[in-house]
Short mmCIF file of C-alpha atoms in Angstrom, two decimals:
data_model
loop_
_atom_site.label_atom_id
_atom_site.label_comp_id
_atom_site.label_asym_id
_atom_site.label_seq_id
_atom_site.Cartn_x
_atom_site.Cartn_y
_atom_site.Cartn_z
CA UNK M 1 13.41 -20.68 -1.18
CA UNK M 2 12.41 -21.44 2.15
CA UNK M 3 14.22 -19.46 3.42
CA UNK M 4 13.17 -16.49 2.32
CA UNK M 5 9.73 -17.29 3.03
CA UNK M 6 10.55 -17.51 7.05
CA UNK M 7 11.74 -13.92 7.24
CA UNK M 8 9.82 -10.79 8.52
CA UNK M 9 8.69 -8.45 6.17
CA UNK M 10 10.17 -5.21 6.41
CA UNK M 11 8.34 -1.50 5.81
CA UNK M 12 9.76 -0.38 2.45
CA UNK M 13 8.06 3.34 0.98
CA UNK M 14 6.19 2.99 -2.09
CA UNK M 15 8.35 4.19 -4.56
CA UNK M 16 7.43 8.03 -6.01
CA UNK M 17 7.69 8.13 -9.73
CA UNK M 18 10.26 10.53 -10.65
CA UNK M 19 10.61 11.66 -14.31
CA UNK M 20 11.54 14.25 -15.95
CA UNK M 21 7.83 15.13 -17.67
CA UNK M 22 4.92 16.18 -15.55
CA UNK M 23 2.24 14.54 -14.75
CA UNK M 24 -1.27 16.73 -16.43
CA UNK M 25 -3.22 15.27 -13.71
CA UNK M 26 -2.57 16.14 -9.92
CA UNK M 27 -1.94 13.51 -7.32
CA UNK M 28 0.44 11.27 -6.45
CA UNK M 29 2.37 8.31 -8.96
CA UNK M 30 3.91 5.45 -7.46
CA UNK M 31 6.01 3.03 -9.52
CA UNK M 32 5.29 -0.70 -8.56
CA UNK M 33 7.96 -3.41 -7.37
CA UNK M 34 7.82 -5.91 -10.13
CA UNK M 35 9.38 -9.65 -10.61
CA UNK M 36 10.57 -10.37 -13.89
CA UNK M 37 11.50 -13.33 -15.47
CA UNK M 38 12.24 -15.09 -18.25
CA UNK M 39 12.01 -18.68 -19.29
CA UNK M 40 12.99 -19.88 -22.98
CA UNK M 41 9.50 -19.76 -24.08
CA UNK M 42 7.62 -16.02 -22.63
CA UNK M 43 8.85 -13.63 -20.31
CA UNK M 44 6.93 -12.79 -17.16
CA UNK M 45 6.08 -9.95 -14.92
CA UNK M 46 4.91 -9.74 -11.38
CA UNK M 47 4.20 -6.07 -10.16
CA UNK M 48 2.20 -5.17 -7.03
CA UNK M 49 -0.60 -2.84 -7.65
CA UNK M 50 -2.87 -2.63 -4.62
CA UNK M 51 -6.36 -1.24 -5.17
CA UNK M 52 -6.03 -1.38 -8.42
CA UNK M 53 -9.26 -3.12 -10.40
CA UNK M 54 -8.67 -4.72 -13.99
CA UNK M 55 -11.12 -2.28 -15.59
CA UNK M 56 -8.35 0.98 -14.80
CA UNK M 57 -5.14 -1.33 -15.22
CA UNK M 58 -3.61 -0.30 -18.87
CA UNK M 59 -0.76 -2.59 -20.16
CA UNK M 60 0.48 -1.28 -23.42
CA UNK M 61 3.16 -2.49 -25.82
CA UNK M 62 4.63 -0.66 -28.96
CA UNK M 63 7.80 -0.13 -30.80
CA UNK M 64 9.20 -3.00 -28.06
CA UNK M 65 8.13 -0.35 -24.66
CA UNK M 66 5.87 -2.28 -22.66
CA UNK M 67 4.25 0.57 -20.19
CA UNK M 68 1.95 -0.26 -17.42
CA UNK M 69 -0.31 2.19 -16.30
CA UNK M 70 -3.43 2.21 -13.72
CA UNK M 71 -5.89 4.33 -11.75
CA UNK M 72 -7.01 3.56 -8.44
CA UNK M 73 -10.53 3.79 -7.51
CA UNK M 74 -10.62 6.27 -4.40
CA UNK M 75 -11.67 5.55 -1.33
CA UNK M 76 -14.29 7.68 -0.43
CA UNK M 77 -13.34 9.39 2.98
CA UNK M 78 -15.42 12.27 2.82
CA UNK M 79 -17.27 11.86 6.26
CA UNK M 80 -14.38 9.86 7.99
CA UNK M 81 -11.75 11.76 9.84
CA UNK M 82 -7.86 10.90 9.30
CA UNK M 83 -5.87 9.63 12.86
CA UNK M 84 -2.96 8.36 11.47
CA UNK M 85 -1.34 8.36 7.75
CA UNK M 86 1.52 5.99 7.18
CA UNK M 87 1.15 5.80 3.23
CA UNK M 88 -0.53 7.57 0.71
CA UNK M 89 -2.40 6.63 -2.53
CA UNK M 90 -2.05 7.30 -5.87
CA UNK M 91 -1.29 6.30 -9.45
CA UNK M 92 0.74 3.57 -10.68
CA UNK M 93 2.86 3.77 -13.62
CA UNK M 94 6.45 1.96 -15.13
CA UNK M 95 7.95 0.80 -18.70
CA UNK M 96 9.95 -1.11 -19.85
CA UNK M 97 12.16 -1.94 -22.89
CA UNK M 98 11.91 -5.28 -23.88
CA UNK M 99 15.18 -7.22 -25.72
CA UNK M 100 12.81 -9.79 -27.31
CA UNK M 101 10.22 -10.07 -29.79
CA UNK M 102 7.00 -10.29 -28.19
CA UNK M 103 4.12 -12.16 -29.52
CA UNK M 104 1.10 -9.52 -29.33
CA UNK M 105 -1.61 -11.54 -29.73
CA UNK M 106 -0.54 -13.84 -27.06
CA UNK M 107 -0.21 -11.62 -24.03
CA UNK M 108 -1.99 -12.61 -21.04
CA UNK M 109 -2.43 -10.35 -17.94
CA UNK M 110 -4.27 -11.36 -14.79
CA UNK M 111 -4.77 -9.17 -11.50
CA UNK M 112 -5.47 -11.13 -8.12
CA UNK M 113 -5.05 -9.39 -5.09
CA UNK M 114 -3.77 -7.04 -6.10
CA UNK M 115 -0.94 -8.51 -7.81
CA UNK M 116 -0.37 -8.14 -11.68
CA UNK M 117 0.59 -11.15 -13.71
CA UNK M 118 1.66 -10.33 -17.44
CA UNK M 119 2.90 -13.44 -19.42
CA UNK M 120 4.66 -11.68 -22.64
CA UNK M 121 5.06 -15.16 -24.85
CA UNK M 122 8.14 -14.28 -26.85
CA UNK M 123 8.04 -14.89 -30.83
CA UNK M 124 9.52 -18.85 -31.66
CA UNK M 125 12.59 -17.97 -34.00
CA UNK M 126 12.26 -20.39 -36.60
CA UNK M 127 14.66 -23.10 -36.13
CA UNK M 128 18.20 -22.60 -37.89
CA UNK M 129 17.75 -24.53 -40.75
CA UNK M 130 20.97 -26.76 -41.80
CA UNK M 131 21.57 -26.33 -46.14
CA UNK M 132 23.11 -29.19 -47.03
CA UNK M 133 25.67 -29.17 -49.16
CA UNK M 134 26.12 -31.36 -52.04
CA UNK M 135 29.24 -32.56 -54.10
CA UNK M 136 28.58 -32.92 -57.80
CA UNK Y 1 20.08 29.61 25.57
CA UNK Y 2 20.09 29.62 29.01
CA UNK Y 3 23.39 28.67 29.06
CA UNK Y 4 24.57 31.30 27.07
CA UNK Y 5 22.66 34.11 29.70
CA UNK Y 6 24.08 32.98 32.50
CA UNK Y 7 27.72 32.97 31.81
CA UNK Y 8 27.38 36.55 29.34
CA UNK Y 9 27.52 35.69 25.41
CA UNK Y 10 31.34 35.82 24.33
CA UNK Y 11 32.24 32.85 25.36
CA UNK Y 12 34.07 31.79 22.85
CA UNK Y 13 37.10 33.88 23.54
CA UNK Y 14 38.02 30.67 26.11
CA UNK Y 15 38.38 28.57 22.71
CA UNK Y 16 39.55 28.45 19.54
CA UNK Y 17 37.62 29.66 16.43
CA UNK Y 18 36.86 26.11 15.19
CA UNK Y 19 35.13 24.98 18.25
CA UNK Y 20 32.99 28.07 17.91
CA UNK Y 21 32.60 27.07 14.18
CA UNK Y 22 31.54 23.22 15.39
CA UNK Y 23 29.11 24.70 17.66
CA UNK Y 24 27.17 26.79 15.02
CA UNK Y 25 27.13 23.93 12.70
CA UNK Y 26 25.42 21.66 15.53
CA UNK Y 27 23.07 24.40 15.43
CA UNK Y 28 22.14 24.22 12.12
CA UNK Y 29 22.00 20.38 11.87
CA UNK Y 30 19.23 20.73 14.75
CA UNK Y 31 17.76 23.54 12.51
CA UNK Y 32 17.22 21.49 9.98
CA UNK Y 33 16.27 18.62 11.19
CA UNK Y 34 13.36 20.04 12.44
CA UNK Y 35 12.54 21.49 8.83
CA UNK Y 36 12.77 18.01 7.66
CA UNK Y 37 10.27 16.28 9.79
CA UNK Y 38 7.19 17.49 8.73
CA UNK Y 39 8.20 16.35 5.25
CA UNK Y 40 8.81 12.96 5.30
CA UNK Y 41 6.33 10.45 6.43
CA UNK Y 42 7.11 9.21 9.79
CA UNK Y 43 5.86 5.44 10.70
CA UNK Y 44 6.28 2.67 13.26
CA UNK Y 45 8.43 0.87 10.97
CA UNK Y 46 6.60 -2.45 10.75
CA UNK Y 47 4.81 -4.00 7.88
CA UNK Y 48 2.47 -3.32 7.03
CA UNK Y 49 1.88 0.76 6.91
CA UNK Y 50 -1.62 1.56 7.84
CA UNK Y 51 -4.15 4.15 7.89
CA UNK Y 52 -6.76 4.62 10.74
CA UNK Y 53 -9.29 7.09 9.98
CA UNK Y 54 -12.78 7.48 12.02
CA UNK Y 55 -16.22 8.33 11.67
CA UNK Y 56 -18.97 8.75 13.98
CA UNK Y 57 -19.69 4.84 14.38
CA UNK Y 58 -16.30 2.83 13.48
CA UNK Y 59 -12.77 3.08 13.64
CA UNK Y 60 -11.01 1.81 9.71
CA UNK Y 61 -8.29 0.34 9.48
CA UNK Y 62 -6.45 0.35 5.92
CA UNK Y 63 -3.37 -1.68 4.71
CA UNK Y 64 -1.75 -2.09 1.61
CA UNK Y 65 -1.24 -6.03 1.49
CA UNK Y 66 -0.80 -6.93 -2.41
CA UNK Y 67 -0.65 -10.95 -2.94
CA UNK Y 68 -1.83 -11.74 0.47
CA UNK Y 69 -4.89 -14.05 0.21
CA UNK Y 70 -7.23 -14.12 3.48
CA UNK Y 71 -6.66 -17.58 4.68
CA UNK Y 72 -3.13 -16.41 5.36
CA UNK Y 73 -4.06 -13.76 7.81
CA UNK Y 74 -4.70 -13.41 11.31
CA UNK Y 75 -7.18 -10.90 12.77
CA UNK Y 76 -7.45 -10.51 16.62
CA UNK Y 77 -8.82 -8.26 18.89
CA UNK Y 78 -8.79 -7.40 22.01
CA UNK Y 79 -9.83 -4.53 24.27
CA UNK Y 80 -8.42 -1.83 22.22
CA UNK Y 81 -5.54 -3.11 20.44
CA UNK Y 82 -5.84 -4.67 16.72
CA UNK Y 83 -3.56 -7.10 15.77
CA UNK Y 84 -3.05 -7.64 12.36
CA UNK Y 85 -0.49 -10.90 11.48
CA UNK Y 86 -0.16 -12.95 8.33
CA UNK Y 87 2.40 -14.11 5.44
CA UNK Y 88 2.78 -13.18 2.09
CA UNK Y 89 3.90 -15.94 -0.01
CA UNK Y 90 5.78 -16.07 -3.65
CA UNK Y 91 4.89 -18.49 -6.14
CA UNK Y 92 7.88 -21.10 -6.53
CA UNK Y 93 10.42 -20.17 -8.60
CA UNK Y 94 9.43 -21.48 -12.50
CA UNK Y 95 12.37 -24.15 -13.16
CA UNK Y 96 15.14 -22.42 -15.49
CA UNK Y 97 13.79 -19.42 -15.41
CA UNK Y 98 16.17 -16.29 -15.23
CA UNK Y 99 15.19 -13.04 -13.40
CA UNK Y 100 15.65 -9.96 -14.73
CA UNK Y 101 14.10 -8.15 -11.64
CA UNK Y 102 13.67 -9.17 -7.85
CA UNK Y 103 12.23 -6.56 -5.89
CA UNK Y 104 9.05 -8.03 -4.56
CA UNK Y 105 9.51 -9.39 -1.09
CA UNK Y 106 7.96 -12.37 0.84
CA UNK Y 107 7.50 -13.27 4.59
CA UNK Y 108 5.83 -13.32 7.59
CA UNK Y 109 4.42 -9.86 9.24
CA UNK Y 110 2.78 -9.04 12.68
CA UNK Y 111 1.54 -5.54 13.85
CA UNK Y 112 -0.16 -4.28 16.78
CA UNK Y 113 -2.60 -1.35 16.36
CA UNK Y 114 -3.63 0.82 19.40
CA UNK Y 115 -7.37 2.01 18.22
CA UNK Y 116 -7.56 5.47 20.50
CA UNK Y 117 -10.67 4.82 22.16
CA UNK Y 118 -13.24 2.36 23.64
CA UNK Y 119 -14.70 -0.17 20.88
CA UNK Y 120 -17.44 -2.73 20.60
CA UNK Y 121 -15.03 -6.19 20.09
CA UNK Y 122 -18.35 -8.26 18.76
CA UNK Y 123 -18.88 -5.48 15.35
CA UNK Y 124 -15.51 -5.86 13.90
CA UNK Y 125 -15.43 -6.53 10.02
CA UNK Y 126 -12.49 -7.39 7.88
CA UNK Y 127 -12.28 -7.07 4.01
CA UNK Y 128 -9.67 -7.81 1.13
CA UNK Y 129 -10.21 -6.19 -1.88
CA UNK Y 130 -7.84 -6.03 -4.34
CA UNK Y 131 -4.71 -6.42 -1.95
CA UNK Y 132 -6.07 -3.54 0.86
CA UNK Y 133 -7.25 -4.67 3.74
CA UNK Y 134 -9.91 -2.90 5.57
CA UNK Y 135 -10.64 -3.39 9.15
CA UNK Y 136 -14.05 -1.78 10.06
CA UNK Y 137 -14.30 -1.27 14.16
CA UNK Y 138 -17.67 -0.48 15.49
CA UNK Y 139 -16.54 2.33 18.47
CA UNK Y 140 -18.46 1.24 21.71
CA UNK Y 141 -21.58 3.14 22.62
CA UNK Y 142 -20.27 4.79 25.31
CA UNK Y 143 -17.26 6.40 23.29
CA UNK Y 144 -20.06 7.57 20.13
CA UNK Y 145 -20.35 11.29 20.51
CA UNK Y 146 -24.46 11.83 21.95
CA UNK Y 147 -25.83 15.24 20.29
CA UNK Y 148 -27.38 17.24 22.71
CA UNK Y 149 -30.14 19.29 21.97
CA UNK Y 150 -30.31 22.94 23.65
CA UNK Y 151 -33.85 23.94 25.68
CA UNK Y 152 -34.17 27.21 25.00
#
């Protein structure tokens, strides 16, 4: 581990949704880089979502699709004049199909900087019960 | 296309069709790499990717930095140049945990921005909201535009 923590960050693009339906509203859609993993009790997810506040962040899950969706809040740049662009802003939006049986009730999500945290607690499968058998 | 003038245009009798054939694709490469410019964003190519926009009194400086916290970065200026340096840091790895996905990166970054004119080095304000960072730099008197009212 530390040694990926000593190396320079390189300039990767924000990722430009690409699907196959349109988007109603105009502007741009980004899909987030995300972290996911999974320990034997709840699966988590890590997905970076600059500018994005909790109140616009959407995390849904039905029919096992968990899809996260947000607005960002725009910068209002009406009397400022642009110099230099190097990324743009826009929506964020990804799913994903989930292999395990989520508990609903116990999913937690958390935004801090700008960083989403979803903890998806999976369902406890009851414990394989042994039937003993008896002789007569 | 100078070239071409000066020694008369059928040149290529000297060589065989397929150097011809070369040529005009060499043209068309340059052709189109100078349709393809415009479209894609061009950047320095250092972490983080910034925006500088301006308004009468301050120069802003925007970043996309999700998961840094402030403690971990650097802000220093100096007569015109911003320098922006800091890590971004992953939480240790859960024990036994498998990952399904890896694609969010940690590590140390540095840039250098050249603001494009004079600034005031004492009125410089930085901010991180929600993983952007936003660098407010007061421009220097001398460089604020004066309006200048017409006697008639």
């Amino acid at each position: 581990m530390t040694d990926t923590q000593s190396k320079d960050l390189k300039v990767r693009e924000k990722q430009e949704l690409t699907g196959t339906a349109e988007q109603t509203t105009p502007g741009l859609v980004f899909t987030p880089a995300v972290d996911i993993f999974e320990t034997e009790k709840e699966i988590t997810l890590l997905a970076d979502m600059p500018g994005v506040k909790s109140e616009d962040l959407i995390v849904d899950l039905r029919d096992s699709v968990l899809t996260l969706s947000a607005d960002i809040a725009p910068i209002d740049h009406s009397n400022e004049e642009e110099i230099l662009v190097e990324y743009e802003t826009g929506r964020f939006y990804r799913q994903f199909t989930l292999g395990e049986i989520i508990n609903q009730d116990g999913i937690n999500a958390k935004l801090n900087n700008g960083v989403l945290r979803l903890t998806l607690p999976k369902v406890e499968k009851p414990a394989p019960k042994k039937i003993a058998v008896k002789e007569n | 296309m100078i070239y071409r003038r000066l020694l008369g245009f059928p040149t290529w009798r000297f060589r065989s069709p397929f150097e011809e054939l070369e040529r005009i694709k060499r043209q068309m490469d340059l052709l189109f790499e100078d349709v393809k410019t415009p479209f894609q964003r061009s950047h320095a190519g250092v972490f983080p990717l910034i925006n500088l926009t301006e308004d009468i009194h301050n120069y802003y400086v925007r970043a996309e930095l999700p998961g840094v916290t402030a403690d971990t970065l650097d802000i220093r200026i100096t007569s015109n140049n911003l320098s922006v340096s800091g890590e971004r840091k992953m939480e240790a790895v859960v024990e036994g945990a498998k990952y399904h996905r890896r694609e969010r990166e940690a590590g140390k970054f540095s840039r250098v921005i050249g603001l494009p004119g004079e600034i005031n080095p004492d009125k410089v304000e930085a901010r991180l909201e929600n993983g952007i960072l936003t660098v407010t730099v007061s421009k220097a008197e001398a460089a604020k535009p004066r309006q200048i009212t017409v006697r008639s």
